[in-house]
Amino acid sequence: MSALPPSTSALPLAGKTALVTGAARGIGRAIATKLAQAGADIVVNYYNSHEEAEALCEQFRALGRRAVAIKASVSQPDSVDELFTELRKHFDHLDIVISNAASGVLKPAMDMTLKHWRWCMETNAFALNLLAQRAAPLMGPGGRIIAMSSLGSVRAMPNYAFIGASKAALESLVRSLAQELGPSGIRVNAVSAGVVETDALSYFPNREQLVESFKARTPAGPVLTPEDVAGAVYLLCLPEANMINGHTLFVDGGFAISG
């Protein structure tokens, strides 16, 4: 006799509600999927990918989850306000926030302008603070806020100067938010991924060089998938991660330690 499938209540994140920004594609999609598979209801934030976001919600509903797609620009305060106004129509609490949406300009620093600086900083760093300000009142003890960073926060990478600076600012902000929200039982961390094969990688002019360098210098193997990154985010969402706070978790197969 085959074993019965586990009940929904037995899933690790059953009863939790998660907001994932930039969830329609790439790493965000993998994270939202992982959390839904673990039992969480999902708010799929997107900006341009409406059809993909709606299709993803249908997948989650087929799992028995509540899911809603909400368009918003996470770098704009008014738009984030609208995101949370819509979110509250569907959910009365929020347990997990994944600040994943990102953007930037891939050019040498010597060619950059103030507009480029603001674009990178507002989308990649300031957005986390906007989300935390709106989310914290809806979160209780055990809440999780997780920001997605990259190796450019600590390493110089060609054409990545302003994005890297914004990711370094993001990680600094994570530490400050962790200190401020920690007494409320909310944990704030970052996950920094290595070179992941996604559509976003195609925009890098040195894509092939990045991929080959990663393959050559990664002790754990040449392939890093969005699902690998999603797994690390999931770990930080578990109750067992309650005393991990203000930390940046590197998910790169050991690339960063390889000289």
Short mmCIF file of C-alpha atoms in Angstrom, two decimals:
data_model
loop_
_atom_site.label_atom_id
_atom_site.label_comp_id
_atom_site.label_asym_id
_atom_site.label_seq_id
_atom_site.Cartn_x
_atom_site.Cartn_y
_atom_site.Cartn_z
CA MET A 1 0.00 0.00 0.00
CA SER A 2 1.47 3.36 -1.01
CA ALA A 3 1.88 6.06 1.63
CA LEU A 4 -0.55 8.94 1.63
CA PRO A 5 0.86 12.35 0.60
CA PRO A 6 1.64 14.66 3.52
CA SER A 7 -1.19 16.94 4.62
CA THR A 8 -0.88 20.66 3.96
CA SER A 9 -0.55 21.33 7.69
CA ALA A 10 2.57 19.15 7.76
CA LEU A 11 4.38 21.40 5.30
CA PRO A 12 7.10 23.58 6.90
CA LEU A 13 5.62 26.93 5.78
CA ALA A 14 1.92 26.06 6.00
CA GLY A 15 -0.13 29.07 7.07
CA LYS A 16 2.60 31.53 6.08
CA THR A 17 2.19 34.33 3.56
CA ALA A 18 5.16 35.37 1.44
CA LEU A 19 5.70 38.39 -0.79
CA VAL A 20 8.34 37.86 -3.49
CA THR A 21 9.30 40.86 -5.62
CA GLY A 22 10.35 40.27 -9.20
CA ALA A 23 8.80 36.83 -8.85
CA ALA A 24 7.64 36.22 -12.41
CA ARG A 25 11.01 35.18 -13.81
CA GLY A 26 14.46 33.83 -12.98
CA ILE A 27 15.59 33.52 -9.38
CA GLY A 28 12.46 35.22 -8.05
CA ARG A 29 10.28 32.64 -9.77
CA ALA A 30 12.34 29.79 -8.32
CA ILE A 31 12.08 31.30 -4.82
CA ALA A 32 8.32 31.80 -5.06
CA THR A 33 7.93 28.22 -6.30
CA LYS A 34 10.04 26.80 -3.49
CA LEU A 35 8.08 28.67 -0.82
CA ALA A 36 4.76 27.61 -2.35
CA GLN A 37 5.86 24.00 -2.45
CA ALA A 38 6.70 24.31 1.25
CA GLY A 39 3.16 25.44 2.02
CA ALA A 40 3.24 29.25 1.84
CA ASP A 41 0.63 31.42 0.16
CA ILE A 42 2.33 33.74 -2.32
CA VAL A 43 2.07 37.36 -3.43
CA VAL A 44 3.79 37.48 -6.83
CA ASN A 45 5.07 40.99 -7.47
CA TYR A 46 6.01 41.87 -11.04
CA TYR A 47 6.46 44.94 -13.21
CA ASN A 48 6.53 43.95 -16.89
CA SER A 49 5.81 40.20 -16.84
CA HIS A 50 2.04 40.12 -16.33
CA GLU A 51 1.31 36.89 -18.20
CA GLU A 52 4.16 35.03 -16.53
CA ALA A 53 3.04 36.24 -13.10
CA GLU A 54 -0.56 35.15 -13.64
CA ALA A 55 0.53 31.76 -14.96
CA LEU A 56 2.72 31.28 -11.90
CA CYS A 57 -0.19 32.06 -9.61
CA GLU A 58 -2.26 29.43 -11.40
CA GLN A 59 0.47 26.88 -10.69
CA PHE A 60 0.41 27.78 -7.00
CA ARG A 61 -3.38 27.58 -6.82
CA ALA A 62 -3.16 24.10 -8.32
CA LEU A 63 -1.03 23.20 -5.27
CA GLY A 64 -3.81 24.44 -3.02
CA ARG A 65 -2.15 27.76 -2.20
CA ARG A 66 -3.65 31.21 -2.24
CA ALA A 67 -1.79 33.32 -4.78
CA VAL A 68 -2.18 36.80 -6.22
CA ALA A 69 -0.13 38.74 -8.79
CA ILE A 70 0.37 42.44 -8.10
CA LYS A 71 2.14 44.92 -10.40
CA ALA A 72 4.36 47.48 -8.70
CA SER A 73 7.68 49.28 -9.07
CA VAL A 74 9.52 48.55 -5.83
CA SER A 75 11.73 51.64 -6.10
CA GLN A 76 8.79 54.07 -6.00
CA PRO A 77 7.12 54.80 -2.61
CA ASP A 78 3.67 55.42 -4.11
CA SER A 79 3.82 52.20 -6.09
CA VAL A 80 4.90 50.20 -3.03
CA ASP A 81 1.99 51.76 -1.13
CA GLU A 82 -0.34 50.53 -3.86
CA LEU A 83 1.26 47.08 -3.66
CA PHE A 84 0.51 46.80 0.04
CA THR A 85 -2.98 48.23 -0.32
CA GLU A 86 -3.78 45.48 -2.80
CA LEU A 87 -2.00 42.86 -0.69
CA ARG A 88 -4.19 43.69 2.31
CA LYS A 89 -7.31 42.98 0.25
CA HIS A 90 -6.22 39.34 0.08
CA PHE A 91 -4.16 38.74 3.25
CA ASP A 92 -4.35 40.07 6.80
CA HIS A 93 -0.78 39.22 7.71
CA LEU A 94 2.64 38.81 6.12
CA ASP A 95 5.34 36.41 7.31
CA ILE A 96 8.04 36.49 4.62
CA VAL A 97 9.31 39.25 2.32
CA ILE A 98 11.85 38.46 -0.39
CA SER A 99 13.35 41.63 -1.90
CA ASN A 100 14.47 40.14 -5.19
CA ALA A 101 13.55 42.65 -7.93
CA ALA A 102 16.68 44.31 -9.29
CA SER A 103 17.86 46.46 -12.15
CA GLY A 104 20.90 48.41 -13.22
CA VAL A 105 23.18 49.67 -15.93
CA LEU A 106 26.05 47.57 -17.25
CA LYS A 107 28.70 50.15 -18.18
CA PRO A 108 32.13 51.20 -16.94
CA ALA A 109 32.00 53.55 -13.97
CA MET A 110 33.70 56.27 -16.04
CA ASP A 111 30.68 56.33 -18.37
CA MET A 112 28.00 56.51 -15.66
CA THR A 113 25.79 59.44 -14.66
CA LEU A 114 23.76 60.56 -11.65
CA LYS A 115 20.66 59.10 -13.31
CA HIS A 116 22.35 55.70 -13.49
CA TRP A 117 23.41 55.96 -9.84
CA ARG A 118 19.90 56.73 -8.67
CA TRP A 119 18.43 53.99 -10.84
CA CYS A 120 20.71 51.34 -9.31
CA MET A 121 20.48 52.57 -5.74
CA GLU A 122 16.73 53.11 -5.67
CA THR A 123 15.82 49.77 -7.24
CA ASN A 124 18.44 47.57 -5.59
CA ALA A 125 18.85 49.12 -2.13
CA PHE A 126 16.21 51.73 -1.30
CA ALA A 127 13.47 49.26 -2.29
CA LEU A 128 14.40 47.03 0.64
CA ASN A 129 13.76 49.86 3.09
CA LEU A 130 10.42 50.69 1.47
CA LEU A 131 9.35 47.06 1.72
CA ALA A 132 10.51 46.73 5.33
CA GLN A 133 8.65 49.88 6.39
CA ARG A 134 5.37 48.64 4.89
CA ALA A 135 5.80 44.98 5.81
CA ALA A 136 6.89 45.19 9.46
CA PRO A 137 3.45 46.27 10.79
CA LEU A 138 1.95 43.16 9.16
CA MET A 139 4.60 40.82 10.56
CA GLY A 140 4.88 39.21 13.96
CA PRO A 141 7.63 37.28 15.73
CA GLY A 142 9.14 34.79 13.32
CA GLY A 143 8.88 37.17 10.38
CA ARG A 144 11.55 37.04 7.71
CA ILE A 145 12.88 39.72 5.37
CA ILE A 146 15.47 38.46 2.90
CA ALA A 147 17.28 40.58 0.30
CA MET A 148 18.98 39.21 -2.79
CA SER A 149 22.54 40.41 -3.25
CA SER A 150 25.42 39.41 -5.53
CA LEU A 151 29.18 38.86 -5.51
CA GLY A 152 29.59 42.36 -6.97
CA SER A 153 28.99 43.74 -3.48
CA VAL A 154 32.46 42.60 -2.43
CA ARG A 155 34.31 42.03 -5.71
CA ALA A 156 35.18 44.35 -8.60
CA MET A 157 33.47 43.10 -11.77
CA PRO A 158 33.69 44.68 -15.24
CA ASN A 159 30.74 46.96 -16.09
CA TYR A 160 29.19 46.28 -12.68
CA ALA A 161 30.40 49.29 -10.68
CA PHE A 162 27.10 50.95 -9.80
CA ILE A 163 25.17 47.71 -9.41
CA GLY A 164 27.93 46.38 -7.16
CA ALA A 165 27.84 49.57 -5.09
CA SER A 166 24.07 49.26 -4.73
CA LYS A 167 24.41 45.66 -3.58
CA ALA A 168 27.04 46.68 -1.01
CA ALA A 169 24.61 49.34 0.23
CA LEU A 170 21.90 46.68 0.33
CA GLU A 171 23.96 44.41 2.57
CA SER A 172 24.77 47.30 4.90
CA LEU A 173 21.07 48.14 5.10
CA VAL A 174 20.31 44.50 5.91
CA ARG A 175 22.54 44.74 8.97
CA SER A 176 20.87 47.93 10.17
CA LEU A 177 17.36 46.57 9.63
CA ALA A 178 18.32 43.37 11.42
CA GLN A 179 19.36 45.42 14.43
CA GLU A 180 16.22 47.57 14.39
CA LEU A 181 13.68 44.80 13.77
CA GLY A 182 15.36 42.05 15.75
CA PRO A 183 13.66 42.95 19.06
CA SER A 184 10.29 42.49 17.30
CA GLY A 185 11.22 38.93 16.34
CA ILE A 186 11.74 39.79 12.67
CA ARG A 187 14.94 38.46 11.12
CA VAL A 188 16.61 40.29 8.21
CA ASN A 189 19.26 38.61 6.08
CA ALA A 190 20.71 38.64 2.57
CA VAL A 191 21.51 35.85 0.13
CA SER A 192 24.35 36.54 -2.29
CA ALA A 193 24.36 34.34 -5.38
CA GLY A 194 27.18 33.49 -7.72
CA VAL A 195 26.87 33.34 -11.50
CA VAL A 196 23.42 31.89 -12.16
CA GLU A 197 22.19 30.94 -15.64
CA THR A 198 19.12 33.17 -16.08
CA ASP A 199 17.80 35.51 -18.77
CA ALA A 200 19.37 38.43 -16.90
CA LEU A 201 22.85 37.01 -17.54
CA SER A 202 22.38 37.51 -21.29
CA TYR A 203 22.62 41.29 -20.77
CA PHE A 204 26.23 41.05 -19.57
CA PRO A 205 28.65 41.89 -22.40
CA ASN A 206 31.21 39.52 -20.82
CA ARG A 207 28.68 36.73 -20.18
CA GLU A 208 30.79 33.89 -21.60
CA GLN A 209 33.85 34.99 -19.62
CA LEU A 210 31.81 35.10 -16.40
CA VAL A 211 30.37 31.65 -16.97
CA GLU A 212 33.72 30.08 -17.85
CA SER A 213 35.45 31.71 -14.87
CA PHE A 214 32.74 30.46 -12.54
CA LYS A 215 33.00 26.94 -13.92
CA ALA A 216 36.79 26.90 -13.55
CA ARG A 217 36.90 28.26 -9.98
CA THR A 218 33.92 26.68 -8.24
CA PRO A 219 34.94 23.74 -6.02
CA ALA A 220 31.37 22.38 -5.72
CA GLY A 221 30.80 22.09 -9.45
CA PRO A 222 30.25 24.20 -12.56
CA VAL A 223 26.48 24.72 -12.43
CA LEU A 224 24.54 27.09 -10.16
CA THR A 225 20.80 27.12 -10.75
CA PRO A 226 17.99 29.41 -9.57
CA GLU A 227 16.74 26.44 -7.56
CA ASP A 228 20.04 26.34 -5.64
CA VAL A 229 19.54 29.97 -4.64
CA ALA A 230 15.89 29.35 -3.77
CA GLY A 231 16.94 26.52 -1.47
CA ALA A 232 19.16 28.85 0.54
CA VAL A 233 16.36 31.41 0.87
CA TYR A 234 14.03 28.65 2.04
CA LEU A 235 16.49 27.62 4.76
CA LEU A 236 16.48 31.16 6.17
CA CYS A 237 12.67 31.06 6.31
CA LEU A 238 12.57 28.03 8.59
CA PRO A 239 12.13 28.33 12.38
CA GLU A 240 15.52 26.66 12.80
CA ALA A 241 17.12 29.82 11.32
CA ASN A 242 15.69 32.03 14.06
CA MET A 243 19.08 33.13 15.38
CA ILE A 244 20.51 33.98 11.97
CA ASN A 245 20.16 37.75 11.72
CA GLY A 246 21.98 40.45 9.77
CA HIS A 247 23.93 37.85 7.84
CA THR A 248 24.84 37.55 4.15
CA LEU A 249 24.73 33.92 3.03
CA PHE A 250 26.87 33.19 -0.03
CA VAL A 251 25.47 30.64 -2.45
CA ASP A 252 28.20 30.21 -5.03
CA GLY A 253 29.60 26.70 -4.71
CA GLY A 254 32.76 28.15 -3.14
CA PHE A 255 33.60 30.59 -5.96
CA ALA A 256 34.26 33.48 -3.56
CA ILE A 257 36.88 31.52 -1.61
CA SER A 258 38.85 30.43 -4.67
CA GLY A 259 41.35 33.26 -4.89
#
